[in-house]
JSON list of C-alpha atoms in Angstrom, two decimals:
[
{"chain": "H", "resi": 1, "resn": "MET", "atom": "CA", "xyz": [168.68, 68.50, 160.29]},
{"chain": "H", "resi": 2, "resn": "ASP", "atom": "CA", "xyz": [169.70, 65.90, 157.68]},
{"chain": "H", "resi": 3, "resn": "ASN", "atom": "CA", "xyz": [173.27, 67.12, 158.08]},
{"chain": "H", "resi": 4, "resn": "GLY", "atom": "CA", "xyz": [173.06, 67.05, 161.90]},
{"chain": "H", "resi": 5, "resn": "ALA", "atom": "CA", "xyz": [172.88, 70.85, 162.17]},
{"chain": "H", "resi": 6, "resn": "PHE", "atom": "CA", "xyz": [170.42, 73.04, 163.96]},
{"chain": "H", "resi": 7, "resn": "THR", "atom": "CA", "xyz": [168.28, 75.35, 161.93]},
{"chain": "H", "resi": 8, "resn": "ALA", "atom": "CA", "xyz": [167.09, 78.74, 163.15]},
{"chain": "H", "resi": 9, "resn": "LEU", "atom": "CA", "xyz": [163.85, 79.69, 161.47]},
{"chain": "H", "resi": 10, "resn": "VAL", "atom": "CA", "xyz": [162.21, 83.16, 161.66]},
{"chain": "H", "resi": 11, "resn": "SER", "atom": "CA", "xyz": [158.74, 83.80, 160.39]},
{"chain": "H", "resi": 12, "resn": "LEU", "atom": "CA", "xyz": [158.16, 87.54, 159.66]},
{"chain": "H", "resi": 13, "resn": "ASP", "atom": "CA", "xyz": [154.82, 89.21, 159.78]},
{"chain": "H", "resi": 14, "resn": "ILE", "atom": "CA", "xyz": [154.19, 92.46, 157.90]},
{"chain": "H", "resi": 15, "resn": "SER", "atom": "CA", "xyz": [151.46, 94.69, 159.39]},
{"chain": "H", "resi": 16, "resn": "ALA", "atom": "CA", "xyz": [148.55, 95.39, 157.01]},
{"chain": "H", "resi": 17, "resn": "ALA", "atom": "CA", "xyz": [150.79, 94.31, 154.15]},
{"chain": "H", "resi": 18, "resn": "PHE", "atom": "CA", "xyz": [148.22, 94.50, 151.36]},
{"chain": "H", "resi": 19, "resn": "ASP", "atom": "CA", "xyz": [147.00, 97.89, 152.58]},
{"chain": "H", "resi": 20, "resn": "ALA", "atom": "CA", "xyz": [150.43, 99.50, 152.37]},
{"chain": "H", "resi": 21, "resn": "LEU", "atom": "CA", "xyz": [151.51, 98.89, 148.80]},
{"chain": "H", "resi": 22, "resn": "ASP", "atom": "CA", "xyz": [152.47, 102.04, 147.01]},
{"chain": "H", "resi": 23, "resn": "HIS", "atom": "CA", "xyz": [150.96, 101.95, 143.50]},
{"chain": "H", "resi": 24, "resn": "SER", "atom": "CA", "xyz": [153.86, 103.83, 141.85]},
{"chain": "H", "resi": 25, "resn": "VAL", "atom": "CA", "xyz": [156.45, 101.53, 143.44]},
{"chain": "H", "resi": 26, "resn": "LEU", "atom": "CA", "xyz": [154.43, 98.47, 142.36]},
{"chain": "H", "resi": 27, "resn": "SER", "atom": "CA", "xyz": [154.23, 99.75, 138.76]},
{"chain": "H", "resi": 28, "resn": "SER", "atom": "CA", "xyz": [157.96, 100.44, 138.74]},
{"chain": "H", "resi": 29, "resn": "ARG", "atom": "CA", "xyz": [158.72, 96.93, 140.10]},
{"chain": "H", "resi": 30, "resn": "LEU", "atom": "CA", "xyz": [156.47, 95.29, 137.53]},
{"chain": "H", "resi": 31, "resn": "GLN", "atom": "CA", "xyz": [158.53, 97.05, 134.84]},
{"chain": "H", "resi": 32, "resn": "SER", "atom": "CA", "xyz": [162.02, 96.66, 136.25]},
{"chain": "H", "resi": 33, "resn": "ASP", "atom": "CA", "xyz": [161.82, 93.12, 137.79]},
{"chain": "H", "resi": 34, "resn": "PHE", "atom": "CA", "xyz": [159.25, 91.48, 135.52]},
{"chain": "H", "resi": 35, "resn": "SER", "atom": "CA", "xyz": [159.61, 93.41, 132.21]},
{"chain": "H", "resi": 36, "resn": "ILE", "atom": "CA", "xyz": [155.86, 94.17, 132.14]},
{"chain": "H", "resi": 37, "resn": "ASP", "atom": "CA", "xyz": [155.07, 97.32, 130.16]},
{"chain": "H", "resi": 38, "resn": "GLY", "atom": "CA", "xyz": [152.66, 98.65, 127.55]},
{"chain": "H", "resi": 39, "resn": "ILE", "atom": "CA", "xyz": [149.16, 97.30, 127.47]},
{"chain": "H", "resi": 40, "resn": "ALA", "atom": "CA", "xyz": [149.85, 94.59, 130.00]},
{"chain": "H", "resi": 41, "resn": "LEU", "atom": "CA", "xyz": [151.08, 97.21, 132.56]},
{"chain": "H", "resi": 42, "resn": "ASP", "atom": "CA", "xyz": [148.11, 99.47, 131.79]},
{"chain": "H", "resi": 43, "resn": "TRP", "atom": "CA", "xyz": [145.76, 96.58, 132.43]},
{"chain": "H", "resi": 44, "resn": "ILE", "atom": "CA", "xyz": [147.35, 95.75, 135.78]},
{"chain": "H", "resi": 45, "resn": "GLN", "atom": "CA", "xyz": [147.45, 99.45, 136.79]},
{"chain": "H", "resi": 46, "resn": "SER", "atom": "CA", "xyz": [143.79, 99.78, 135.99]},
{"chain": "H", "resi": 47, "resn": "TYR", "atom": "CA", "xyz": [143.10, 96.94, 138.44]},
{"chain": "H", "resi": 48, "resn": "PHE", "atom": "CA", "xyz": [144.51, 98.79, 141.43]},
{"chain": "H", "resi": 49, "resn": "SER", "atom": "CA", "xyz": [143.83, 102.42, 140.41]},
{"chain": "H", "resi": 50, "resn": "ASP", "atom": "CA", "xyz": [140.62, 104.41, 140.72]},
{"chain": "H", "resi": 51, "resn": "ARG", "atom": "CA", "xyz": [139.44, 102.34, 143.74]},
{"chain": "H", "resi": 52, "resn": "HIS", "atom": "CA", "xyz": [137.64, 103.86, 146.66]},
{"chain": "H", "resi": 53, "resn": "SER", "atom": "CA", "xyz": [136.91, 102.61, 150.16]},
{"chain": "H", "resi": 54, "resn": "PHE", "atom": "CA", "xyz": [134.46, 103.46, 152.93]},
{"chain": "H", "resi": 55, "resn": "VAL", "atom": "CA", "xyz": [133.50, 102.18, 156.32]},
{"chain": "H", "resi": 56, "resn": "GLN", "atom": "CA", "xyz": [130.01, 101.05, 157.19]},
{"chain": "H", "resi": 57, "resn": "VAL", "atom": "CA", "xyz": [128.79, 100.39, 160.72]},
{"chain": "H", "resi": 58, "resn": "GLY", "atom": "CA", "xyz": [125.14, 99.48, 160.91]},
{"chain": "H", "resi": 59, "resn": "CYS", "atom": "CA", "xyz": [123.23, 102.06, 158.90]},
{"chain": "H", "resi": 60, "resn": "SER", "atom": "CA", "xyz": [126.06, 104.70, 159.03]},
{"chain": "H", "resi": 61, "resn": "THR", "atom": "CA", "xyz": [128.48, 105.01, 156.15]},
{"chain": "H", "resi": 62, "resn": "SER", "atom": "CA", "xyz": [131.60, 107.16, 155.86]},
{"chain": "H", "resi": 63, "resn": "CYS", "atom": "CA", "xyz": [132.50, 109.24, 152.82]},
{"chain": "H", "resi": 64, "resn": "GLN", "atom": "CA", "xyz": [134.34, 107.37, 150.12]},
{"chain": "H", "resi": 65, "resn": "GLN", "atom": "CA", "xyz": [138.10, 107.90, 150.05]},
{"chain": "H", "resi": 66, "resn": "PRO", "atom": "CA", "xyz": [140.45, 107.08, 147.18]},
{"chain": "H", "resi": 67, "resn": "CYS", "atom": "CA", "xyz": [142.73, 104.13, 147.75]},
{"chain": "H", "resi": 68, "resn": "ILE", "atom": "CA", "xyz": [146.19, 105.47, 146.97]},
{"chain": "H", "resi": 69, "resn": "ALA", "atom": "CA", "xyz": [148.12, 102.53, 148.44]},
{"chain": "H", "resi": 70, "resn": "SER", "atom": "CA", "xyz": [146.70, 99.01, 148.54]},
{"chain": "H", "resi": 71, "resn": "VAL", "atom": "CA", "xyz": [145.69, 95.97, 146.55]},
{"chain": "H", "resi": 72, "resn": "PRO", "atom": "CA", "xyz": [142.31, 94.32, 147.12]},
{"chain": "H", "resi": 73, "resn": "GLN", "atom": "CA", "xyz": [142.52, 91.60, 149.80]},
{"chain": "H", "resi": 74, "resn": "GLY", "atom": "CA", "xyz": [140.71, 88.38, 149.15]},
{"chain": "H", "resi": 75, "resn": "SER", "atom": "CA", "xyz": [141.21, 88.82, 145.40]},
{"chain": "H", "resi": 76, "resn": "VAL", "atom": "CA", "xyz": [143.04, 86.43, 143.10]},
{"chain": "H", "resi": 77, "resn": "LEU", "atom": "CA", "xyz": [145.52, 89.09, 142.08]},
{"chain": "H", "resi": 78, "resn": "GLY", "atom": "CA", "xyz": [146.18, 90.49, 145.58]},
{"chain": "H", "resi": 79, "resn": "PRO", "atom": "CA", "xyz": [148.83, 87.95, 146.60]},
{"chain": "H", "resi": 80, "resn": "LEU", "atom": "CA", "xyz": [150.45, 88.05, 143.10]},
{"chain": "H", "resi": 81, "resn": "LEU", "atom": "CA", "xyz": [150.68, 91.81, 143.16]},
{"chain": "H", "resi": 82, "resn": "PHE", "atom": "CA", "xyz": [152.17, 91.76, 146.64]},
{"chain": "H", "resi": 83, "resn": "THR", "atom": "CA", "xyz": [154.66, 89.15, 145.48]},
{"chain": "H", "resi": 84, "resn": "ALA", "atom": "CA", "xyz": [155.59, 91.49, 142.60]},
{"chain": "H", "resi": 85, "resn": "TYR", "atom": "CA", "xyz": [156.19, 94.27, 145.11]},
{"chain": "H", "resi": 86, "resn": "ILE", "atom": "CA", "xyz": [158.78, 92.49, 147.24]},
{"chain": "H", "resi": 87, "resn": "PRO", "atom": "CA", "xyz": [161.39, 90.90, 144.97]},
{"chain": "H", "resi": 88, "resn": "PRO", "atom": "CA", "xyz": [164.18, 93.02, 146.46]},
{"chain": "H", "resi": 89, "resn": "ILE", "atom": "CA", "xyz": [163.75, 91.04, 149.69]},
{"chain": "H", "resi": 90, "resn": "GLY", "atom": "CA", "xyz": [165.46, 88.07, 148.01]},
{"chain": "H", "resi": 91, "resn": "ARG", "atom": "CA", "xyz": [168.46, 90.23, 147.06]},
{"chain": "H", "resi": 92, "resn": "VAL", "atom": "CA", "xyz": [168.79, 91.60, 150.59]},
{"chain": "H", "resi": 93, "resn": "VAL", "atom": "CA", "xyz": [168.49, 88.13, 152.19]},
{"chain": "H", "resi": 94, "resn": "GLY", "atom": "CA", "xyz": [170.69, 86.33, 149.63]},
{"chain": "H", "resi": 95, "resn": "GLY", "atom": "CA", "xyz": [173.44, 88.90, 150.00]},
{"chain": "H", "resi": 96, "resn": "LEU", "atom": "CA", "xyz": [173.74, 88.07, 153.68]},
{"chain": "H", "resi": 97, "resn": "GLY", "atom": "CA", "xyz": [173.90, 84.30, 153.26]},
{"chain": "H", "resi": 98, "resn": "VAL", "atom": "CA", "xyz": [170.45, 83.65, 154.70]},
{"chain": "H", "resi": 99, "resn": "LYS", "atom": "CA", "xyz": [167.95, 81.32, 153.03]},
{"chain": "H", "resi": 100, "resn": "HIS", "atom": "CA", "xyz": [164.34, 82.26, 152.70]},
{"chain": "H", "resi": 101, "resn": "HIS", "atom": "CA", "xyz": [160.87, 81.32, 151.43]},
{"chain": "H", "resi": 102, "resn": "GLU", "atom": "CA", "xyz": [158.15, 83.80, 150.47]},
{"chain": "H", "resi": 103, "resn": "TYR", "atom": "CA", "xyz": [154.56, 83.77, 149.47]},
{"chain": "H", "resi": 104, "resn": "ALA", "atom": "CA", "xyz": [152.66, 87.02, 149.35]},
{"chain": "H", "resi": 105, "resn": "ASP", "atom": "CA", "xyz": [153.14, 88.58, 152.82]},
{"chain": "H", "resi": 106, "resn": "ASP", "atom": "CA", "xyz": [154.59, 85.52, 154.48]},
{"chain": "H", "resi": 107, "resn": "THR", "atom": "CA", "xyz": [158.41, 85.48, 154.68]},
{"chain": "H", "resi": 108, "resn": "GLN", "atom": "CA", "xyz": [160.46, 82.80, 156.44]},
{"chain": "H", "resi": 109, "resn": "LEU", "atom": "CA", "xyz": [164.21, 83.23, 156.95]},
{"chain": "H", "resi": 110, "resn": "TYR", "atom": "CA", "xyz": [166.40, 80.35, 158.00]},
{"chain": "H", "resi": 111, "resn": "VAL", "atom": "CA", "xyz": [170.06, 79.45, 158.59]},
{"chain": "H", "resi": 112, "resn": "ASP", "atom": "CA", "xyz": [171.94, 76.34, 159.58]},
{"chain": "H", "resi": 113, "resn": "ILE", "atom": "CA", "xyz": [173.51, 77.09, 162.90]},
{"chain": "H", "resi": 114, "resn": "THR", "atom": "CA", "xyz": [177.09, 75.97, 162.35]},
{"chain": "H", "resi": 115, "resn": "ASP", "atom": "CA", "xyz": [178.78, 78.62, 164.52]},
{"chain": "H", "resi": 116, "resn": "ARG", "atom": "CA", "xyz": [178.02, 81.85, 166.38]},
{"chain": "H", "resi": 117, "resn": "GLY", "atom": "CA", "xyz": [178.24, 83.78, 163.10]},
{"chain": "H", "resi": 118, "resn": "SER", "atom": "CA", "xyz": [175.11, 82.04, 161.77]},
{"chain": "H", "resi": 119, "resn": "LEU", "atom": "CA", "xyz": [172.83, 83.74, 164.25]},
{"chain": "H", "resi": 120, "resn": "ASP", "atom": "CA", "xyz": [174.69, 87.06, 163.79]},
{"chain": "H", "resi": 121, "resn": "ARG", "atom": "CA", "xyz": [174.00, 86.80, 160.00]},
{"chain": "H", "resi": 122, "resn": "LEU", "atom": "CA", "xyz": [170.35, 86.10, 160.72]},
{"chain": "H", "resi": 123, "resn": "SER", "atom": "CA", "xyz": [170.17, 89.05, 163.10]},
{"chain": "H", "resi": 124, "resn": "ARG", "atom": "CA", "xyz": [171.82, 91.40, 160.52]},
{"chain": "H", "resi": 125, "resn": "CYS", "atom": "CA", "xyz": [169.45, 90.12, 157.87]},
{"chain": "H", "resi": 126, "resn": "ILE", "atom": "CA", "xyz": [166.37, 90.93, 160.01]},
{"chain": "H", "resi": 127, "resn": "SER", "atom": "CA", "xyz": [167.76, 94.38, 160.70]},
{"chain": "H", "resi": 128, "resn": "CYS", "atom": "CA", "xyz": [168.39, 95.04, 156.99]},
{"chain": "H", "resi": 129, "resn": "LEU", "atom": "CA", "xyz": [164.86, 93.81, 156.15]},
{"chain": "H", "resi": 130, "resn": "GLN", "atom": "CA", "xyz": [163.36, 96.12, 158.78]},
{"chain": "H", "resi": 131, "resn": "HIS", "atom": "CA", "xyz": [165.07, 99.06, 157.06]},
{"chain": "H", "resi": 132, "resn": "TRP", "atom": "CA", "xyz": [163.97, 97.84, 153.61]},
{"chain": "H", "resi": 133, "resn": "PHE", "atom": "CA", "xyz": [160.43, 97.48, 154.85]},
{"chain": "H", "resi": 134, "resn": "LEU", "atom": "CA", "xyz": [160.43, 101.04, 156.18]},
{"chain": "H", "resi": 135, "resn": "ARG", "atom": "CA", "xyz": [161.83, 102.47, 153.00]},
{"chain": "H", "resi": 136, "resn": "ASN", "atom": "CA", "xyz": [159.13, 100.69, 151.07]},
{"chain": "H", "resi": 137, "resn": "ARG", "atom": "CA", "xyz": [156.27, 101.77, 153.35]},
{"chain": "H", "resi": 138, "resn": "LEU", "atom": "CA", "xyz": [155.86, 98.39, 155.02]},
{"chain": "H", "resi": 139, "resn": "LEU", "atom": "CA", "xyz": [156.11, 97.72, 158.73]},
{"chain": "H", "resi": 140, "resn": "LEU", "atom": "CA", "xyz": [157.49, 94.56, 160.31]},
{"chain": "H", "resi": 141, "resn": "ASN", "atom": "CA", "xyz": [155.26, 93.44, 163.14]},
{"chain": "H", "resi": 142, "resn": "GLY", "atom": "CA", "xyz": [157.64, 92.11, 165.82]},
{"chain": "H", "resi": 143, "resn": "SER", "atom": "CA", "xyz": [154.86, 90.92, 168.09]},
{"chain": "H", "resi": 144, "resn": "LYS", "atom": "CA", "xyz": [153.50, 88.61, 165.43]},
{"chain": "H", "resi": 145, "resn": "SER", "atom": "CA", "xyz": [156.89, 87.44, 164.09]},
{"chain": "H", "resi": 146, "resn": "ASP", "atom": "CA", "xyz": [158.23, 84.24, 165.52]},
{"chain": "H", "resi": 147, "resn": "ALA", "atom": "CA", "xyz": [161.50, 82.32, 165.76]},
{"chain": "H", "resi": 148, "resn": "ILE", "atom": "CA", "xyz": [162.26, 78.68, 166.42]},
{"chain": "H", "resi": 149, "resn": "ILE", "atom": "CA", "xyz": [165.45, 76.55, 166.63]},
{"chain": "H", "resi": 150, "resn": "ILE", "atom": "CA", "xyz": [164.96, 73.12, 165.07]},
{"chain": "H", "resi": 151, "resn": "GLY", "atom": "CA", "xyz": [167.19, 70.18, 165.92]},
{"chain": "H", "resi": 152, "resn": "THR", "atom": "CA", "xyz": [167.17, 66.80, 167.65]},
{"chain": "H", "resi": 153, "resn": "ALA", "atom": "CA", "xyz": [167.26, 66.56, 171.46]},
{"chain": "H", "resi": 154, "resn": "GLN", "atom": "CA", "xyz": [170.55, 64.71, 171.37]},
{"chain": "H", "resi": 155, "resn": "ARG", "atom": "CA", "xyz": [172.21, 67.29, 169.15]},
{"chain": "H", "resi": 156, "resn": "ARG", "atom": "CA", "xyz": [170.64, 70.13, 171.12]},
{"chain": "H", "resi": 157, "resn": "SER", "atom": "CA", "xyz": [172.22, 69.06, 174.39]},
{"chain": "H", "resi": 158, "resn": "ARG", "atom": "CA", "xyz": [175.61, 68.74, 172.72]},
{"chain": "H", "resi": 159, "resn": "HIS", "atom": "CA", "xyz": [175.16, 72.10, 171.08]},
{"chain": "H", "resi": 160, "resn": "ILE", "atom": "CA", "xyz": [174.27, 73.75, 174.37]},
{"chain": "H", "resi": 161, "resn": "CYS", "atom": "CA", "xyz": [177.46, 72.37, 175.93]},
{"chain": "H", "resi": 162, "resn": "VAL", "atom": "CA", "xyz": [179.56, 73.70, 173.07]},
{"chain": "H", "resi": 163, "resn": "SER", "atom": "CA", "xyz": [177.82, 77.09, 173.28]},
{"chain": "H", "resi": 164, "resn": "LEU", "atom": "CA", "xyz": [178.48, 77.26, 177.01]},
{"chain": "H", "resi": 165, "resn": "ARG", "atom": "CA", "xyz": [182.14, 76.46, 176.49]},
{"chain": "H", "resi": 166, "resn": "VAL", "atom": "CA", "xyz": [182.45, 79.20, 173.92]},
{"chain": "H", "resi": 167, "resn": "VAL", "atom": "CA", "xyz": [180.76, 81.69, 176.24]},
{"chain": "H", "resi": 168, "resn": "LEU", "atom": "CA", "xyz": [183.04, 80.63, 179.16]},
{"chain": "H", "resi": 169, "resn": "GLN", "atom": "CA", "xyz": [186.14, 80.98, 176.97]},
{"chain": "H", "resi": 170, "resn": "SER", "atom": "CA", "xyz": [185.13, 84.44, 175.84]},
{"chain": "H", "resi": 171, "resn": "MET", "atom": "CA", "xyz": [184.65, 85.49, 179.48]},
{"chain": "H", "resi": 172, "resn": "THR", "atom": "CA", "xyz": [188.13, 84.38, 180.48]},
{"chain": "H", "resi": 173, "resn": "VAL", "atom": "CA", "xyz": [189.98, 85.90, 177.54]}
]
């Protein structure tokens, strides 16, 4: 906005993000992206391994099941471990010329809308991230993800006029 441009911002929501983390992928990322190994890696692995879960409703309790994919929610390390799981997102996004911010399972993508290609890049980025999420056992929740275009009212009306001219020109060509 400081440069007079519009900004398109997309906030992505990952369904049950903390519940879906694959422990072997997390261990691999800790080693490859953060150079954590040896005793430090063993200590972190012990934090998320050998955990069990159960469901309790009233006086009824289910059998305990091993947690093979998850990090404890509400814990101090949960958001940090999730953050360690997703560093490739930055490489995917950056390679497409889209800016982003992340913290744990919250990811925001944004581009300055300078031409029609800006929104195309953003759309390609979201598509690539959807594929990355699926390959990494995460699911993008489209119904909870949001998008907004940010800009002043004066610039917005001028931008709409320019966009309409471009659309009309493409229809006549």
